[in-house]
Short mmCIF file of C-alpha atoms in Angstrom, two decimals:
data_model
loop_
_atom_site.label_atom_id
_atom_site.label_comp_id
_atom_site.label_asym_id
_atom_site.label_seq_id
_atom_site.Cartn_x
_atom_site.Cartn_y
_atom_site.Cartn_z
CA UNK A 22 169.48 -173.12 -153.92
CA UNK A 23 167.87 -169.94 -153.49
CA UNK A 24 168.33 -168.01 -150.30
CA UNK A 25 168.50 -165.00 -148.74
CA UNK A 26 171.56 -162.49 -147.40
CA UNK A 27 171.13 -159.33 -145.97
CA UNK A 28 172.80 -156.67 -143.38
CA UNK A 29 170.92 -153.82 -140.86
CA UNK A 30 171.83 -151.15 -139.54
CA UNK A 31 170.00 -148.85 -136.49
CA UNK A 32 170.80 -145.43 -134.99
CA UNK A 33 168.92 -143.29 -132.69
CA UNK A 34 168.90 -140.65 -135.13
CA UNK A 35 170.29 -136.76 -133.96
CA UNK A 36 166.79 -135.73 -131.76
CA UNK A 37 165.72 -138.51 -129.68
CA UNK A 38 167.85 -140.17 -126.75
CA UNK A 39 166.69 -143.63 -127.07
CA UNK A 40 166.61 -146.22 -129.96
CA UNK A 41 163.16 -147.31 -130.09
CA UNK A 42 163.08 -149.13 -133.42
CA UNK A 43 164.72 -152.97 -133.62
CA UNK A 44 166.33 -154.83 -136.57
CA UNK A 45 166.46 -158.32 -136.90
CA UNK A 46 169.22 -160.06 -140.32
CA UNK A 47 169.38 -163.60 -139.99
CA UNK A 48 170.03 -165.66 -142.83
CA UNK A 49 170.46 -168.93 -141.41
CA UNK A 50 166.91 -168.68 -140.44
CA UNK A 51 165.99 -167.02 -143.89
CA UNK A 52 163.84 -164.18 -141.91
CA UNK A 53 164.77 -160.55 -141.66
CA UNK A 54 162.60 -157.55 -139.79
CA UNK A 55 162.53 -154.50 -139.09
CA UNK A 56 160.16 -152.51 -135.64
CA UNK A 57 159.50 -149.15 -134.61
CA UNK A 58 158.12 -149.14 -131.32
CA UNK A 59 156.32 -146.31 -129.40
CA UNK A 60 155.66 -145.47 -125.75
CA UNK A 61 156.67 -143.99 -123.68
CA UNK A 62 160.77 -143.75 -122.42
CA UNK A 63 160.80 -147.48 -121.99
CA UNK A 64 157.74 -149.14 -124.00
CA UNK A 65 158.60 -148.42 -127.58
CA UNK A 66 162.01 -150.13 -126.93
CA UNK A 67 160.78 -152.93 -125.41
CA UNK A 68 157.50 -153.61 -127.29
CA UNK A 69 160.06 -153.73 -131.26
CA UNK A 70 162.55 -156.19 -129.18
CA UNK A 71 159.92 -158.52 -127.64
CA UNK A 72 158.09 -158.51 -131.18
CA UNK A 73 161.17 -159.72 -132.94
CA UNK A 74 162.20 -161.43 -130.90
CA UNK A 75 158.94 -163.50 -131.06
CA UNK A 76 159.79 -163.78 -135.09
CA UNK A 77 162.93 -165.43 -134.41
CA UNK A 78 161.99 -167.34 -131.64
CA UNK A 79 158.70 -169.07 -133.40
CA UNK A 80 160.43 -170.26 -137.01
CA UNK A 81 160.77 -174.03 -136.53
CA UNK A 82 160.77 -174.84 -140.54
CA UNK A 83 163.14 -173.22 -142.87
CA UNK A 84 161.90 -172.40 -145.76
CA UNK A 85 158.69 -171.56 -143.70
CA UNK A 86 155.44 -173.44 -145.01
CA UNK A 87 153.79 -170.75 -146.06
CA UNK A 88 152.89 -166.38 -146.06
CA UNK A 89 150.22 -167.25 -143.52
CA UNK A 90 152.74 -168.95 -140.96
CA UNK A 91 155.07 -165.87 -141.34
CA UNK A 92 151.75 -163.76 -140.64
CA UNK A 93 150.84 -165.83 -137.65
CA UNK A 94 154.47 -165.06 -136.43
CA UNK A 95 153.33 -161.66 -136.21
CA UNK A 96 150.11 -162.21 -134.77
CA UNK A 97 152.34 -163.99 -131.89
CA UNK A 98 154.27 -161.15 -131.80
CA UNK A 99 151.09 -159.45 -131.18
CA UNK A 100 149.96 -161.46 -128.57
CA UNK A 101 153.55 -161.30 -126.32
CA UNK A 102 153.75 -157.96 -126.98
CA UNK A 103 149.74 -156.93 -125.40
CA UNK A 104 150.18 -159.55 -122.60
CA UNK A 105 153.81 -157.83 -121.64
CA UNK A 106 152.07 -154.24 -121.90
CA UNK A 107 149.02 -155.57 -119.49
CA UNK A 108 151.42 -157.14 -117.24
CA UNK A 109 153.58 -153.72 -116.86
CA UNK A 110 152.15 -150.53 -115.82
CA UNK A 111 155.68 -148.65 -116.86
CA UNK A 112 154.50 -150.37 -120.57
CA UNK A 113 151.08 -149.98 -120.69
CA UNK A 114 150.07 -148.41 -124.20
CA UNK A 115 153.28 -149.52 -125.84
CA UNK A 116 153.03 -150.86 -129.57
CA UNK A 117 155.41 -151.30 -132.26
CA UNK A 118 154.87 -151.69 -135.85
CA UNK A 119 156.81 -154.64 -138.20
CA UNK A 120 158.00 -155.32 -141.20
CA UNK A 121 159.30 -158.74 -142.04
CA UNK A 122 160.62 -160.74 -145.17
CA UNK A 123 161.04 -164.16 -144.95
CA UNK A 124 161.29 -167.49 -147.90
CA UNK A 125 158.39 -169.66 -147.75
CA UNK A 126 156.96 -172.55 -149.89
CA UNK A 127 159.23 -175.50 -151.68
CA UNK A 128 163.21 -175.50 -150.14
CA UNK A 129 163.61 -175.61 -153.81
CA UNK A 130 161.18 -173.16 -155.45
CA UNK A 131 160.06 -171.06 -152.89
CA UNK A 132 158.38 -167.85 -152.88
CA UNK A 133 159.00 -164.60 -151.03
CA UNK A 134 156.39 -163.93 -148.28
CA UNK A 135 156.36 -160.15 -147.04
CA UNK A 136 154.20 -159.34 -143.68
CA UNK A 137 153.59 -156.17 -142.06
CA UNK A 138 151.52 -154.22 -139.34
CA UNK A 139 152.00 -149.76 -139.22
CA UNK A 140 154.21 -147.89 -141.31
CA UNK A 141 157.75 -149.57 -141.56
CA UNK A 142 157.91 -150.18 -145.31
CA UNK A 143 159.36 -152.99 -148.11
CA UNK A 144 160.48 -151.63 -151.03
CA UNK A 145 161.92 -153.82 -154.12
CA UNK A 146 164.77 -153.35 -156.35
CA UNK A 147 163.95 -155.62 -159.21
CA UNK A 148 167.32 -156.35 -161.68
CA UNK A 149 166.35 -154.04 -164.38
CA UNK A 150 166.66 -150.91 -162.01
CA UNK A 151 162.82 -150.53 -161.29
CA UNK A 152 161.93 -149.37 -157.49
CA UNK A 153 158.72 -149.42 -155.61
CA UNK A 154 157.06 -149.49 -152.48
CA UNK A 155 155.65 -152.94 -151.54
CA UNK A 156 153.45 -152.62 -148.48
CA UNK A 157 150.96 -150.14 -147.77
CA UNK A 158 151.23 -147.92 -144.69
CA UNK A 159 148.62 -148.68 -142.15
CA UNK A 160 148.44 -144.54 -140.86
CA UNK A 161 145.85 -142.16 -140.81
CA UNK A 162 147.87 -139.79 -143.81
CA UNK A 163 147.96 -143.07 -145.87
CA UNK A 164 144.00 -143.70 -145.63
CA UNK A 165 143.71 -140.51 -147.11
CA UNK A 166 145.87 -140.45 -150.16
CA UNK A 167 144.24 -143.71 -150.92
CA UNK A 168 140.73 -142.81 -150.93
CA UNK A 169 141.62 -139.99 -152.62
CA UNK A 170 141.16 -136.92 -149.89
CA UNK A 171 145.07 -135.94 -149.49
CA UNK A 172 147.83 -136.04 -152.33
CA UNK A 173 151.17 -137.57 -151.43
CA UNK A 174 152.45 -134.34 -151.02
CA UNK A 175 150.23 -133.03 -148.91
CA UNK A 176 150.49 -136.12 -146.94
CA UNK A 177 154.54 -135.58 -146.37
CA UNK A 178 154.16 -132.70 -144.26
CA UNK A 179 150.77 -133.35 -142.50
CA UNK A 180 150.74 -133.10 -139.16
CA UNK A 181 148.90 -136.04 -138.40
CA UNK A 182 151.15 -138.33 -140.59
CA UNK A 183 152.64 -140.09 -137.13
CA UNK A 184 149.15 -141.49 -136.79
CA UNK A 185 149.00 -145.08 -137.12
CA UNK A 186 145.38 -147.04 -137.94
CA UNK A 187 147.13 -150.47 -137.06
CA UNK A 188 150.01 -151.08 -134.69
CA UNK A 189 151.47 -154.48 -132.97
CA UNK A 190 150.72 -154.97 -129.27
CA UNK A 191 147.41 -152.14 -128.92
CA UNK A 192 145.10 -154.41 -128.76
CA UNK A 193 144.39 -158.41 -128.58
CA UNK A 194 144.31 -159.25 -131.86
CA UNK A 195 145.72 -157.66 -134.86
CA UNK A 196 145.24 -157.73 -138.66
CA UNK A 197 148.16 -159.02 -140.73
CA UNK A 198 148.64 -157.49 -144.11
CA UNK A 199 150.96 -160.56 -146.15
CA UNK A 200 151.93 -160.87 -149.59
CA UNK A 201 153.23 -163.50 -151.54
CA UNK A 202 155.70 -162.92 -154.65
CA UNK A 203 157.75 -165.22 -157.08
CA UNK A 204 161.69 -165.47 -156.01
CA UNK A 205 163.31 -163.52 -158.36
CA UNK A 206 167.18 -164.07 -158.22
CA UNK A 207 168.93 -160.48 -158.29
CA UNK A 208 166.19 -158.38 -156.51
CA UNK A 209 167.14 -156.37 -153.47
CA UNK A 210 164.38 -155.57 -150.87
CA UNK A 211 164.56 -152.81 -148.21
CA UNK A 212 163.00 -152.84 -144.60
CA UNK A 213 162.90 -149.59 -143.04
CA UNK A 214 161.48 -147.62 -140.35
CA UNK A 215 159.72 -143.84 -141.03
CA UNK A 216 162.99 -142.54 -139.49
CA UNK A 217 164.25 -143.33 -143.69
CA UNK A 218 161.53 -142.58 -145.59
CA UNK A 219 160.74 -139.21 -144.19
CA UNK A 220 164.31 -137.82 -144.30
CA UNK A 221 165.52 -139.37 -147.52
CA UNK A 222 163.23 -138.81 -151.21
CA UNK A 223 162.75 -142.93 -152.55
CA UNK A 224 164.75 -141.37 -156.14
CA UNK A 225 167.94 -140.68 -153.01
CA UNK A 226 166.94 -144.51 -151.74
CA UNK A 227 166.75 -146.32 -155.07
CA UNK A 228 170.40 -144.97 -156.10
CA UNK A 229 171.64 -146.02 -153.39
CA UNK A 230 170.69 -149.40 -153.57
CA UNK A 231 171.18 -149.39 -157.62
CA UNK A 232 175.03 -148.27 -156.87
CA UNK A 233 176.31 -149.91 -153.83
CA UNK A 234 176.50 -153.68 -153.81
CA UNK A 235 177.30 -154.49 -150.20
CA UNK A 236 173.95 -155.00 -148.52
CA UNK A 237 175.85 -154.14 -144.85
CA UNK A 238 177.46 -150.79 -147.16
CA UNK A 239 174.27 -150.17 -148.73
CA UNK A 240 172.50 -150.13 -144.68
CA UNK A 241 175.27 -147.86 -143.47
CA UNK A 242 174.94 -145.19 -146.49
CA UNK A 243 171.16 -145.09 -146.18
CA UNK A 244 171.25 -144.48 -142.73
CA UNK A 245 174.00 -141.62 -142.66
CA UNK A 246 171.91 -140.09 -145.52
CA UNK A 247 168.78 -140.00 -142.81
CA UNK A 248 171.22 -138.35 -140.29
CA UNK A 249 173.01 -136.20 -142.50
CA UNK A 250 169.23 -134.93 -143.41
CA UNK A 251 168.74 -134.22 -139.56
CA UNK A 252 167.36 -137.65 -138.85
CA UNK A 253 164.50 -136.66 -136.24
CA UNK A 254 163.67 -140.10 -135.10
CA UNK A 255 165.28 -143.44 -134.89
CA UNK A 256 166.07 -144.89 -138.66
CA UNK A 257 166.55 -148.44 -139.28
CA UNK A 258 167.18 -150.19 -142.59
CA UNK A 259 167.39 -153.88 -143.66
CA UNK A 260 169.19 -154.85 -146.83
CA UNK A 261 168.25 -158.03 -148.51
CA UNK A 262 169.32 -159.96 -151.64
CA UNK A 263 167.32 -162.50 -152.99
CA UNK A 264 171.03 -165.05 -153.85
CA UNK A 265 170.22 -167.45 -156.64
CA UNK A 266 174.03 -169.44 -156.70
CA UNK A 267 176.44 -170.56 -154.57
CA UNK A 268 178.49 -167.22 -154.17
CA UNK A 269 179.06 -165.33 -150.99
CA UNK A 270 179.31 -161.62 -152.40
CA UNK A 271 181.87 -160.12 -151.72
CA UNK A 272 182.39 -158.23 -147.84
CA UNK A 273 179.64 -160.20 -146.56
CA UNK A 274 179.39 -162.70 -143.58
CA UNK A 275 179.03 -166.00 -145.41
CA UNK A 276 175.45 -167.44 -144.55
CA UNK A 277 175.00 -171.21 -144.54
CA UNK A 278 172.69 -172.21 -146.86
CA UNK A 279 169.64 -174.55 -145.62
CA UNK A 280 170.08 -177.84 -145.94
CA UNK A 281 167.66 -180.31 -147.64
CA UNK A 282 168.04 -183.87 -146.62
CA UNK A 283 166.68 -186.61 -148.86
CA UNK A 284 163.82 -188.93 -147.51
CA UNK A 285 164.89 -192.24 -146.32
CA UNK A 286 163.77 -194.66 -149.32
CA UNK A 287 160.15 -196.44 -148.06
CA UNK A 288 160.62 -200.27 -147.57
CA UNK A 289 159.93 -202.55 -150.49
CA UNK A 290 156.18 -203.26 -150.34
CA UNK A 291 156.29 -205.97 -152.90
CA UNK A 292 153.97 -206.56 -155.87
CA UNK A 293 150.73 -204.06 -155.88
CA UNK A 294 147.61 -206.14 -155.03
CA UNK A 295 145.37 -207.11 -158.08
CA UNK A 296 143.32 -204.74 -159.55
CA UNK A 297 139.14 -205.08 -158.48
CA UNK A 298 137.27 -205.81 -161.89
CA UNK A 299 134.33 -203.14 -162.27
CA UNK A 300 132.11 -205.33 -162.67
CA UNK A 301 132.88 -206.97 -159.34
CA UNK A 302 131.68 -203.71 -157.56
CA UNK A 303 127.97 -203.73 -156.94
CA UNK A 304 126.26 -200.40 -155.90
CA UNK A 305 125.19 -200.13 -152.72
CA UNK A 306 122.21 -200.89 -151.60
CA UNK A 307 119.88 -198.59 -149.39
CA UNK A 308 120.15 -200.91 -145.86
CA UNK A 309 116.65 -201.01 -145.43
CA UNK A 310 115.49 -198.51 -142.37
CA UNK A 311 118.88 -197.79 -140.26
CA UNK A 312 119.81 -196.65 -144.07
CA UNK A 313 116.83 -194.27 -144.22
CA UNK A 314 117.19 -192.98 -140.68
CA UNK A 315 120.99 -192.38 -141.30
CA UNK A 316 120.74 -190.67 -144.44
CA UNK A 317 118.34 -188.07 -142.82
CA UNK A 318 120.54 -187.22 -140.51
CA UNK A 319 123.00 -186.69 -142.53
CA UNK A 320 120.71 -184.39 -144.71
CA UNK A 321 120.27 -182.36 -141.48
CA UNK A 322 123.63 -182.29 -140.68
CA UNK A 323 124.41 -180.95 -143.88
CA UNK A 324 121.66 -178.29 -144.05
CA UNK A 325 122.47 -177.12 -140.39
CA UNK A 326 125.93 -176.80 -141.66
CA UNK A 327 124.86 -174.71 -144.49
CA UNK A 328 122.74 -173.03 -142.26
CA UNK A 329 125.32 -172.01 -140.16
CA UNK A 330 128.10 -171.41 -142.56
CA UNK A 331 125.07 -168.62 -144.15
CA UNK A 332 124.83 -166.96 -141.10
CA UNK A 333 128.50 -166.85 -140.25
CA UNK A 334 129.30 -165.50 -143.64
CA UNK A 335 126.74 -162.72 -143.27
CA UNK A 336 128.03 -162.14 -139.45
CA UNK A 337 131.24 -161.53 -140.06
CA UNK A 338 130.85 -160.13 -144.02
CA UNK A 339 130.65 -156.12 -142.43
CA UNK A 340 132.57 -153.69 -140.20
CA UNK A 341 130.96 -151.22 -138.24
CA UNK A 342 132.17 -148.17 -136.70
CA UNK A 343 130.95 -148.19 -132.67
CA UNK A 344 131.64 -146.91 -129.71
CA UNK A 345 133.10 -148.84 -127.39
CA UNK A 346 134.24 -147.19 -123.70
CA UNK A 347 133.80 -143.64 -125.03
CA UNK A 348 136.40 -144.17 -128.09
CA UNK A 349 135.54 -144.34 -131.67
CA UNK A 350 136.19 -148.20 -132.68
CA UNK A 351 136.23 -150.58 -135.89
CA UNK A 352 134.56 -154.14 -135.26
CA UNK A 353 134.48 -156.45 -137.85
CA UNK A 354 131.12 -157.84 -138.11
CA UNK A 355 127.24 -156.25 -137.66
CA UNK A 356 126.40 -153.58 -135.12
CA UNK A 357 124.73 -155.78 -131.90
CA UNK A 358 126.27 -159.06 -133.58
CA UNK A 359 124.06 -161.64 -135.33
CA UNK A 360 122.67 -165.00 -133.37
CA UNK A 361 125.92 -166.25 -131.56
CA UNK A 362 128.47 -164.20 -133.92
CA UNK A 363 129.19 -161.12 -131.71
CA UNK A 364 131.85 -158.36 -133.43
CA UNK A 365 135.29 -158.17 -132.61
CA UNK A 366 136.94 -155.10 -132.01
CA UNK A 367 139.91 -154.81 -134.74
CA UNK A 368 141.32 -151.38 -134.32
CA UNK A 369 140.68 -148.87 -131.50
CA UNK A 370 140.73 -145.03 -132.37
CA UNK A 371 141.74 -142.34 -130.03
CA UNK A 372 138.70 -140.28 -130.81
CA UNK A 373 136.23 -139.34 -127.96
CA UNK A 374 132.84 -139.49 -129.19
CA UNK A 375 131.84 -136.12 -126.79
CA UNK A 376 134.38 -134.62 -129.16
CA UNK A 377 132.14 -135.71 -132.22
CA UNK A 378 129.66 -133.60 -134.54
CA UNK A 379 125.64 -134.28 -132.86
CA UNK A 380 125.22 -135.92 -136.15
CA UNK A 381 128.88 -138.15 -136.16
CA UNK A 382 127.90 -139.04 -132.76
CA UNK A 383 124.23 -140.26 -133.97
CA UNK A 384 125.79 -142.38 -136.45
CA UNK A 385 128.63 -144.53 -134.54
CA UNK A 386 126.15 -144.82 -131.43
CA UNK A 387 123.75 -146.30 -134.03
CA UNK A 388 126.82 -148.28 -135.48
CA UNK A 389 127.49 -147.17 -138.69
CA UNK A 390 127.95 -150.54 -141.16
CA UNK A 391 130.67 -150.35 -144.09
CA UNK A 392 131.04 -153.22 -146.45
CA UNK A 393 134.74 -153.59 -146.54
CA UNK A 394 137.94 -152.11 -143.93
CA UNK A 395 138.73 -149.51 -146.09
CA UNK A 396 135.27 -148.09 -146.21
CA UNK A 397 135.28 -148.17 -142.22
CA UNK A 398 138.42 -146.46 -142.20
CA UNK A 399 137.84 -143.84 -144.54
CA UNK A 400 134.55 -142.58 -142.51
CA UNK A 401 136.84 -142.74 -139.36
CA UNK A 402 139.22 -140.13 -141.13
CA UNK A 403 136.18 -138.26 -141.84
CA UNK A 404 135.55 -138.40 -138.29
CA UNK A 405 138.66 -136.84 -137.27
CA UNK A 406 138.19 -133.51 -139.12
CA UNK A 407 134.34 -133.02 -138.80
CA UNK A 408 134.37 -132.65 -134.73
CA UNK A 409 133.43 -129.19 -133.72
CA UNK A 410 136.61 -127.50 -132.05
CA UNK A 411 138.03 -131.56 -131.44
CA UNK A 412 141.66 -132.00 -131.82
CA UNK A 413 141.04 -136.27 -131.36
CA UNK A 414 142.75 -137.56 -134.40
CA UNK A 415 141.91 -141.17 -135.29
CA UNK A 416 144.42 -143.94 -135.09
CA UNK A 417 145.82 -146.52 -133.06
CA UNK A 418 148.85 -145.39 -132.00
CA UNK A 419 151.68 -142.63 -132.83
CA UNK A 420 155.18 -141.48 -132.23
#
């Protein structure tokens, strides 16, 4: 059967004092993740070990049943992680982001669900050699290569690159990026924190992982290479292989794999039934007038439905760019709302709108309506750099 193994290693880096990002390897339950929390001396550290723990705590099927279920993990990391925060005033304003791998699908063809909130990245090491990044980083640097206003190498030594547009625990609710991938026996995925990526060039990454086979070695190599490179925050890395035999490689803590039990066989029903003959089945008739007055309100069930499902769609089809308490916000859904469909605020900016342009401030007081995320997000990061004298930078969080 196909299953997972896979090592971490963490290490407060040579700058900071406290470990802030958390790692979570657990074959047995066939999920492995990876946090980076932030704020404060005491948040960050507690808002990457309550989300993970979260992770673990909520798998109850093994293979999971699906990408969504691992992303509704998160959102319930989400959740504990804002109610903790609200509940704390040492915490308040923590966040963390995640990365997290996990099997889903068949126990015996199952897929390979990634999910992920903020910056800590999956990258994949397919058989043939061939690396790449697999998520897309939810920060304000990120939003900017992508729509084309930054290069990536501009965007490594930007001071704003710490600036986050999506982070665990912020707010409420969260938005779950997930993707779903065949199982591919032989691949080797990497979780890690920014603490890796910024210190150590993806060519210095991929060799590693090309050239050392232990996934705990592997861990333990990346991570001095971060330190030996000065390592100015916490670096965390998950190793995973994607096992398609009945092998424990070699130096690694055995895993069990999950087992499958077989149904109990149903009890004998005895012969089917006889088959109706067709032409023993008469159409129905009409019913006379309870058959009238029932079919109309069934046809204004079904065009209220419609009706609703219309306005709904067109509701919650935007996302608008507000202010909500002074800060610059993204709602999904129209400016004001529509009928009983009110917007719902999905990431919260640090930018004050006194700090805005007389003309940027016209426009998110009006609302300003984009027809997709990305647009929204992309005239938020043209927010942050058209405010006269303003040093707000937009994002939900950063470290």
């Amino acid at each position: 059967m196909i299953r997972l193994e896979g090592a971490a290693r963490t290490d407060v880096g040579r700058v900071r004092s406290v470990n802030q990002d958390a790692a979570l390897a657990d074959g047995a339950l066939g999920v492995f993740a990876v946090a980076d929390g932030m704020g404060g001396h005491r948040g960050g550290e507690v808002a990457s070990a309550e989300a993970l723990a979260a992770v673990s705590e909520g798998v109850t099927a093994i293979p999971l049943p699906s990408g969504e279920v691992l992303a509704d993990l998160v959102r319930v990391a989400n959740g504990r992680v804002h109610r903790r925060a609200a509940g704390d005033p040492e915490l308040a304003g923590m966040g963390t982001t995640i990365v997290a791998i996990a099997l889903v699908g068949d126990p015996f063809a199952p897929s390979l669900a990634i999910a992920h909130v903020g910056d800590s990245r999956a990258y994949r090491l397919e058989p043939s050699g061939g690396f790449a990044q697999v998520t897309d980083d939810h920060s304000l640097v990120a939003e900017m290569v992508r729509t084309g206003r930054l290069s990536a190498e501009e965007a490594e030594s930007h001071p704003r690159r710490n600036i986050l547009t999506r982070a665990l625990g912020v707010e409420a609710t969260v938005l779950v990026d997930v993707v779903e991938e065949p199982v591919v026996p032989g691949r080797r995925y990497l979780l890690c924190s920014d603490g890796l990526f910024n210190e150590v060039p993806d060519a210095r990454v991929a060799e590693v992982l090309r050239t050392v086979s232990d996934a705990e070695e592997a861990a333990s190599v990346l991570v001095d290479l971060a330190n030996d490179a000065g390592s100015r925050d916490n670096v965390t890395c998950v190793v995973v292989d994607v096992i398609g035999d009945g092998t424990v490689p070699t130096g690694r803590t055995e895993i069990r794999p999950t087992s499958v039990r077989p149904s109990p066989p149903l009890p004998d029903a005895g012969p089917p039934p006889p088959a109706t003959p067709i032409s023993a089945v008469r159409p129905a008739g009409r019913g006379g007038p309870v058959g009238l007055v029932v079919a109309g309100v069934v046809a204004v069930v079904v065009v209220l439905g419609v009706a609703w499902a219309a306005v709904r769609w067109y509701a919650t089809s935007a996302w608008s760019v507000v202010v909500d308490d002074g800060v610059v916000v993204v709602e999904q859904g129209r400016p004001g709302g529509v009928l009983w469909f009110d917007p719902e605020v999905v990431e919260r900016t640090d930018i004050r709108v006194e700090a805005l342009t007389p003309a940027d401030r016209t426009k998110v007081e009006e609302g300003f309506t984009a027809g997709s995320l990305a647009e929204a997000r992309s005239f938020v990061a043209q927010l942050s750099t058209s405010g006269s004298g303003s040093t707000s930078s937009a994002g939900v969080g950063s470290r």
